[in-house]
């Protein structure tokens, strides 16, 4: 009986998720096209579609703190393909992502349609050439979110933050908005099954998440910082420490 209930629950979630992804594929390209400029609150419309996707997977989001309302370079630890749905669903930001993310099932189709800046993480010179574009977006008043670890982790602690893209915020005198993200089971223990790391197969990761009774995701907005007061390496190290502290505080509660 339990097995039947589990299969029915997973099938229902998959149906809801598929419906919302279809809406994203149809609606998001329109609202982010030149024609979409006349649509009021187009980013909020897209955000509501992303929220419906993670809600279809029975992910409950708990938000602590408030982000700056000013344009900023956002920095966040990276755990899973789910991260982008959660962050894009609740914040009006562009993303910087490694080029292979564009080919990820589910999430790839989402971020290709929302002005994501793709970079080649394996080629430092090519990645560096993305700095002017990042700087231009910040100067235009668009907040941009980066994952400075450059890869994903289990989420129990941060990997070292790479400082390269902090330079764009320093050059434009923008704020840095640190954000921490972690996932838990309903009993409060860390949900490392959510992590999508290295050579993990998407189908296996997706099935694990689909079959979870419930996942609690925590987003914590830390105090924004002035980039001009720091060297990029110092800023990256400080953000890493602060986000680690936020993760440890959350997982120890």
Tab-separated table of C-alpha atoms in Angstrom:
chain	number	residue	atom	x	y	z
A	1	UNK	CA	0.000	0.000	0.000
A	2	UNK	CA	2.795	2.391	0.919
A	3	UNK	CA	4.517	1.613	-2.380
A	4	UNK	CA	1.348	2.468	-4.323
A	5	UNK	CA	0.950	5.744	-2.409
A	6	UNK	CA	4.570	6.620	-3.111
A	7	UNK	CA	4.180	5.944	-6.842
A	8	UNK	CA	0.967	7.966	-7.003
A	9	UNK	CA	2.590	10.857	-5.149
A	10	UNK	CA	5.594	10.848	-7.473
A	11	UNK	CA	3.371	10.642	-10.561
A	12	UNK	CA	1.238	13.562	-9.382
A	13	UNK	CA	4.323	15.687	-8.686
A	14	UNK	CA	5.779	14.832	-12.072
A	15	UNK	CA	2.537	15.841	-13.782
A	16	UNK	CA	2.427	19.197	-11.953
A	17	UNK	CA	6.091	19.859	-12.674
A	18	UNK	CA	5.664	19.011	-16.373
A	19	UNK	CA	2.724	21.396	-16.662
A	20	UNK	CA	4.722	24.241	-15.133
A	21	UNK	CA	7.794	23.550	-17.250
A	22	UNK	CA	5.611	23.649	-20.352
A	23	UNK	CA	4.288	27.044	-19.255
A	24	UNK	CA	7.858	28.267	-18.741
A	25	UNK	CA	8.906	27.091	-22.199
A	26	UNK	CA	5.956	28.948	-23.753
A	27	UNK	CA	5.668	32.073	-21.586
A	28	UNK	CA	9.214	32.981	-20.512
A	29	UNK	CA	10.667	33.428	-24.047
A	30	UNK	CA	7.812	35.836	-24.783
A	31	UNK	CA	8.174	37.983	-21.676
A	32	UNK	CA	11.962	38.176	-22.069
A	33	UNK	CA	11.789	39.039	-25.780
A	34	UNK	CA	11.819	42.684	-27.006
A	35	UNK	CA	8.031	42.445	-27.177
A	36	UNK	CA	7.991	41.476	-23.516
A	37	UNK	CA	9.373	44.872	-22.511
A	38	UNK	CA	5.814	46.200	-22.566
A	39	UNK	CA	4.673	43.551	-20.070
A	40	UNK	CA	4.639	44.986	-16.518
A	41	UNK	CA	6.369	42.980	-13.789
A	42	UNK	CA	7.613	40.393	-16.271
A	43	UNK	CA	10.295	39.114	-13.886
A	44	UNK	CA	7.683	38.584	-11.190
A	45	UNK	CA	5.584	36.599	-13.651
A	46	UNK	CA	8.580	34.392	-14.440
A	47	UNK	CA	9.336	34.075	-10.722
A	48	UNK	CA	5.850	32.756	-10.017
A	49	UNK	CA	6.361	30.035	-12.641
A	50	UNK	CA	9.666	28.981	-11.060
A	51	UNK	CA	8.054	28.886	-7.619
A	52	UNK	CA	5.334	26.603	-8.937
A	53	UNK	CA	8.049	24.215	-10.151
A	54	UNK	CA	9.720	23.714	-6.796
A	55	UNK	CA	6.375	23.664	-4.992
A	56	UNK	CA	5.340	20.832	-7.314
A	57	UNK	CA	8.274	18.881	-5.859
A	58	UNK	CA	6.959	19.612	-2.327
A	59	UNK	CA	9.887	21.812	-1.395
A	60	UNK	CA	9.078	24.204	1.425
A	61	UNK	CA	11.125	27.393	1.389
A	62	UNK	CA	12.087	29.231	4.581
A	63	UNK	CA	13.539	32.723	4.062
A	64	UNK	CA	15.566	34.585	6.681
A	65	UNK	CA	16.519	38.239	6.315
A	66	UNK	CA	15.948	40.606	3.412
A	67	UNK	CA	18.206	41.351	0.437
A	68	UNK	CA	19.272	44.817	-0.602
A	69	UNK	CA	16.878	46.598	-2.945
A	70	UNK	CA	19.814	48.185	-4.786
A	71	UNK	CA	21.549	46.621	-7.812
A	72	UNK	CA	24.230	44.273	-6.509
A	73	UNK	CA	26.472	41.328	-7.242
A	74	UNK	CA	24.859	38.430	-5.421
A	75	UNK	CA	27.017	35.519	-4.250
A	76	UNK	CA	25.676	32.164	-3.073
A	77	UNK	CA	26.926	28.676	-2.302
A	78	UNK	CA	25.928	26.050	-4.859
A	79	UNK	CA	24.455	22.629	-4.091
A	80	UNK	CA	21.981	21.475	-6.706
A	81	UNK	CA	20.136	22.200	-9.932
A	82	UNK	CA	17.279	23.145	-7.605
A	83	UNK	CA	19.196	26.228	-6.434
A	84	UNK	CA	18.349	28.218	-9.548
A	85	UNK	CA	14.614	27.485	-9.293
A	86	UNK	CA	14.584	28.644	-5.668
A	87	UNK	CA	16.694	31.750	-6.229
A	88	UNK	CA	15.063	32.798	-9.509
A	89	UNK	CA	11.631	32.147	-8.061
A	90	UNK	CA	12.117	34.686	-5.299
A	91	UNK	CA	14.586	37.248	-6.633
A	92	UNK	CA	14.850	39.469	-9.713
A	93	UNK	CA	18.410	38.586	-10.686
A	94	UNK	CA	20.348	37.396	-13.713
A	95	UNK	CA	22.673	34.425	-13.301
A	96	UNK	CA	26.239	33.610	-14.260
A	97	UNK	CA	26.484	29.871	-14.921
A	98	UNK	CA	28.967	27.444	-16.393
A	99	UNK	CA	28.212	26.615	-20.021
A	100	UNK	CA	27.276	22.967	-19.389
A	101	UNK	CA	24.338	24.046	-17.198
A	102	UNK	CA	22.538	25.114	-20.385
A	103	UNK	CA	22.320	21.409	-21.301
A	104	UNK	CA	20.997	20.204	-17.943
A	105	UNK	CA	17.503	18.691	-18.213
A	106	UNK	CA	14.706	20.766	-16.650
A	107	UNK	CA	16.841	23.653	-15.399
A	108	UNK	CA	18.779	24.196	-18.638
A	109	UNK	CA	15.642	25.110	-20.538
A	110	UNK	CA	14.708	27.551	-17.789
A	111	UNK	CA	17.905	29.558	-17.537
A	112	UNK	CA	18.552	29.689	-21.292
A	113	UNK	CA	15.441	31.848	-21.502
A	114	UNK	CA	16.184	34.327	-18.716
A	115	UNK	CA	19.277	36.253	-19.744
A	116	UNK	CA	21.813	33.961	-18.084
A	117	UNK	CA	25.456	34.753	-18.807
A	118	UNK	CA	27.179	31.461	-19.650
A	119	UNK	CA	30.922	31.047	-19.133
A	120	UNK	CA	33.533	28.380	-19.772
A	121	UNK	CA	34.763	27.432	-16.295
A	122	UNK	CA	37.452	25.179	-17.753
A	123	UNK	CA	39.100	28.053	-19.612
A	124	UNK	CA	40.157	30.851	-17.272
A	125	UNK	CA	40.881	33.245	-20.153
A	126	UNK	CA	37.412	32.764	-21.683
A	127	UNK	CA	35.801	33.137	-18.265
A	128	UNK	CA	37.723	36.371	-17.695
A	129	UNK	CA	36.379	37.731	-20.994
A	130	UNK	CA	32.874	37.591	-19.495
A	131	UNK	CA	33.809	40.304	-16.977
A	132	UNK	CA	32.897	43.280	-19.238
A	133	UNK	CA	29.429	41.816	-19.881
A	134	UNK	CA	28.922	41.231	-16.163
A	135	UNK	CA	30.099	44.748	-15.412
A	136	UNK	CA	27.745	46.181	-18.049
A	137	UNK	CA	24.746	44.427	-16.530
A	138	UNK	CA	25.578	45.744	-13.076
A	139	UNK	CA	26.001	49.275	-14.423
A	140	UNK	CA	22.604	49.027	-16.143
A	141	UNK	CA	20.972	48.390	-12.763
A	142	UNK	CA	20.568	44.623	-13.085
A	143	UNK	CA	21.513	42.475	-10.118
A	144	UNK	CA	23.526	39.402	-11.093
A	145	UNK	CA	24.045	36.249	-9.036
A	146	UNK	CA	27.213	34.172	-9.186
A	147	UNK	CA	28.178	30.864	-7.581
A	148	UNK	CA	31.801	31.660	-6.651
A	149	UNK	CA	32.652	28.064	-5.715
A	150	UNK	CA	32.545	27.363	-9.451
A	151	UNK	CA	30.949	23.972	-8.808
A	152	UNK	CA	28.486	22.230	-6.499
A	153	UNK	CA	29.023	20.658	-3.080
A	154	UNK	CA	27.025	18.640	-0.540
A	155	UNK	CA	25.980	21.913	1.090
A	156	UNK	CA	27.361	21.028	4.519
A	157	UNK	CA	30.119	23.589	4.037
A	158	UNK	CA	31.349	25.935	1.290
A	159	UNK	CA	34.160	25.140	-1.092
A	160	UNK	CA	36.745	27.938	-1.582
A	161	UNK	CA	35.266	30.998	-3.290
A	162	UNK	CA	36.975	32.061	-6.500
A	163	UNK	CA	37.487	35.847	-6.567
A	164	UNK	CA	37.532	36.579	-10.321
A	165	UNK	CA	34.003	37.928	-10.789
A	166	UNK	CA	34.160	40.105	-7.688
A	167	UNK	CA	36.240	42.452	-9.817
A	168	UNK	CA	33.110	43.523	-11.720
A	169	UNK	CA	31.496	44.761	-8.497
A	170	UNK	CA	34.662	46.560	-7.415
A	171	UNK	CA	34.969	48.349	-10.766
A	172	UNK	CA	31.337	49.493	-10.635
A	173	UNK	CA	31.282	50.273	-6.889
A	174	UNK	CA	28.347	47.910	-6.465
A	175	UNK	CA	27.173	46.209	-3.318
A	176	UNK	CA	27.862	42.541	-2.660
A	177	UNK	CA	24.808	40.596	-1.489
A	178	UNK	CA	25.833	37.302	0.203
A	179	UNK	CA	23.212	34.541	0.284
A	180	UNK	CA	23.384	31.150	1.979
A	181	UNK	CA	21.389	28.131	0.882
A	182	UNK	CA	20.894	24.756	2.547
A	183	UNK	CA	18.457	21.840	2.421
A	184	UNK	CA	17.051	19.780	5.281
A	185	UNK	CA	14.826	16.796	5.928
A	186	UNK	CA	11.662	17.432	7.922
A	187	UNK	CA	13.501	16.244	11.062
A	188	UNK	CA	16.085	19.030	10.643
A	189	UNK	CA	18.973	16.841	9.469
A	190	UNK	CA	20.937	17.956	6.367
A	191	UNK	CA	19.439	16.671	3.107
A	192	UNK	CA	22.610	15.849	1.159
A	193	UNK	CA	20.600	13.758	-1.325
A	194	UNK	CA	19.683	17.030	-3.016
A	195	UNK	CA	23.313	17.667	-3.999
A	196	UNK	CA	24.117	17.334	-7.708
A	197	UNK	CA	27.876	16.847	-7.865
A	198	UNK	CA	30.453	16.020	-10.508
A	199	UNK	CA	29.430	13.030	-12.597
A	200	UNK	CA	26.062	12.515	-10.904
A	201	UNK	CA	23.371	11.504	-13.378
A	202	UNK	CA	20.502	13.958	-13.577
A	203	UNK	CA	17.885	11.207	-13.845
A	204	UNK	CA	19.031	9.695	-10.533
A	205	UNK	CA	19.180	13.086	-8.815
A	206	UNK	CA	15.738	14.005	-10.107
A	207	UNK	CA	14.227	10.702	-8.976
A	208	UNK	CA	15.700	11.080	-5.480
A	209	UNK	CA	14.143	14.518	-5.101
A	210	UNK	CA	10.848	13.431	-6.658
A	211	UNK	CA	10.529	10.577	-4.150
A	212	UNK	CA	11.297	12.641	-1.043
A	213	UNK	CA	8.190	13.163	1.112
A	214	UNK	CA	9.240	16.765	1.751
A	215	UNK	CA	12.362	18.923	1.589
A	216	UNK	CA	12.935	22.108	3.585
A	217	UNK	CA	15.089	24.697	1.797
A	218	UNK	CA	16.577	27.629	3.693
A	219	UNK	CA	17.634	30.866	2.009
A	220	UNK	CA	19.374	33.374	4.278
A	221	UNK	CA	20.119	36.903	3.100
A	222	UNK	CA	23.199	38.213	4.884
A	223	UNK	CA	24.017	41.939	5.235
A	224	UNK	CA	25.128	43.532	1.968
A	225	UNK	CA	28.693	44.838	1.788
A	226	UNK	CA	30.389	47.608	-0.177
A	227	UNK	CA	32.729	46.052	-2.722
A	228	UNK	CA	34.942	49.131	-3.011
A	229	UNK	CA	36.198	48.662	0.547
A	230	UNK	CA	37.863	45.328	-0.179
A	231	UNK	CA	40.282	43.544	-2.466
A	232	UNK	CA	38.471	40.849	-4.445
A	233	UNK	CA	40.362	38.007	-2.732
A	234	UNK	CA	39.570	39.411	0.711
A	235	UNK	CA	35.923	39.848	-0.215
A	236	UNK	CA	35.648	36.290	-1.563
A	237	UNK	CA	37.243	34.863	1.582
A	238	UNK	CA	35.024	36.945	3.867
A	239	UNK	CA	31.844	35.960	2.011
A	240	UNK	CA	32.841	32.308	2.203
A	241	UNK	CA	33.309	32.585	5.978
A	242	UNK	CA	30.000	34.388	6.513
A	243	UNK	CA	28.022	31.955	4.350
A	244	UNK	CA	29.659	28.995	6.101
A	245	UNK	CA	28.622	30.438	9.461
A	246	UNK	CA	25.047	30.872	8.227
A	247	UNK	CA	24.938	27.261	6.979
A	248	UNK	CA	26.361	25.905	10.247
A	249	UNK	CA	23.913	27.974	12.290
A	250	UNK	CA	21.005	26.677	10.249
A	251	UNK	CA	22.019	23.015	10.359
A	252	UNK	CA	22.668	23.178	14.112
A	253	UNK	CA	19.258	24.617	14.968
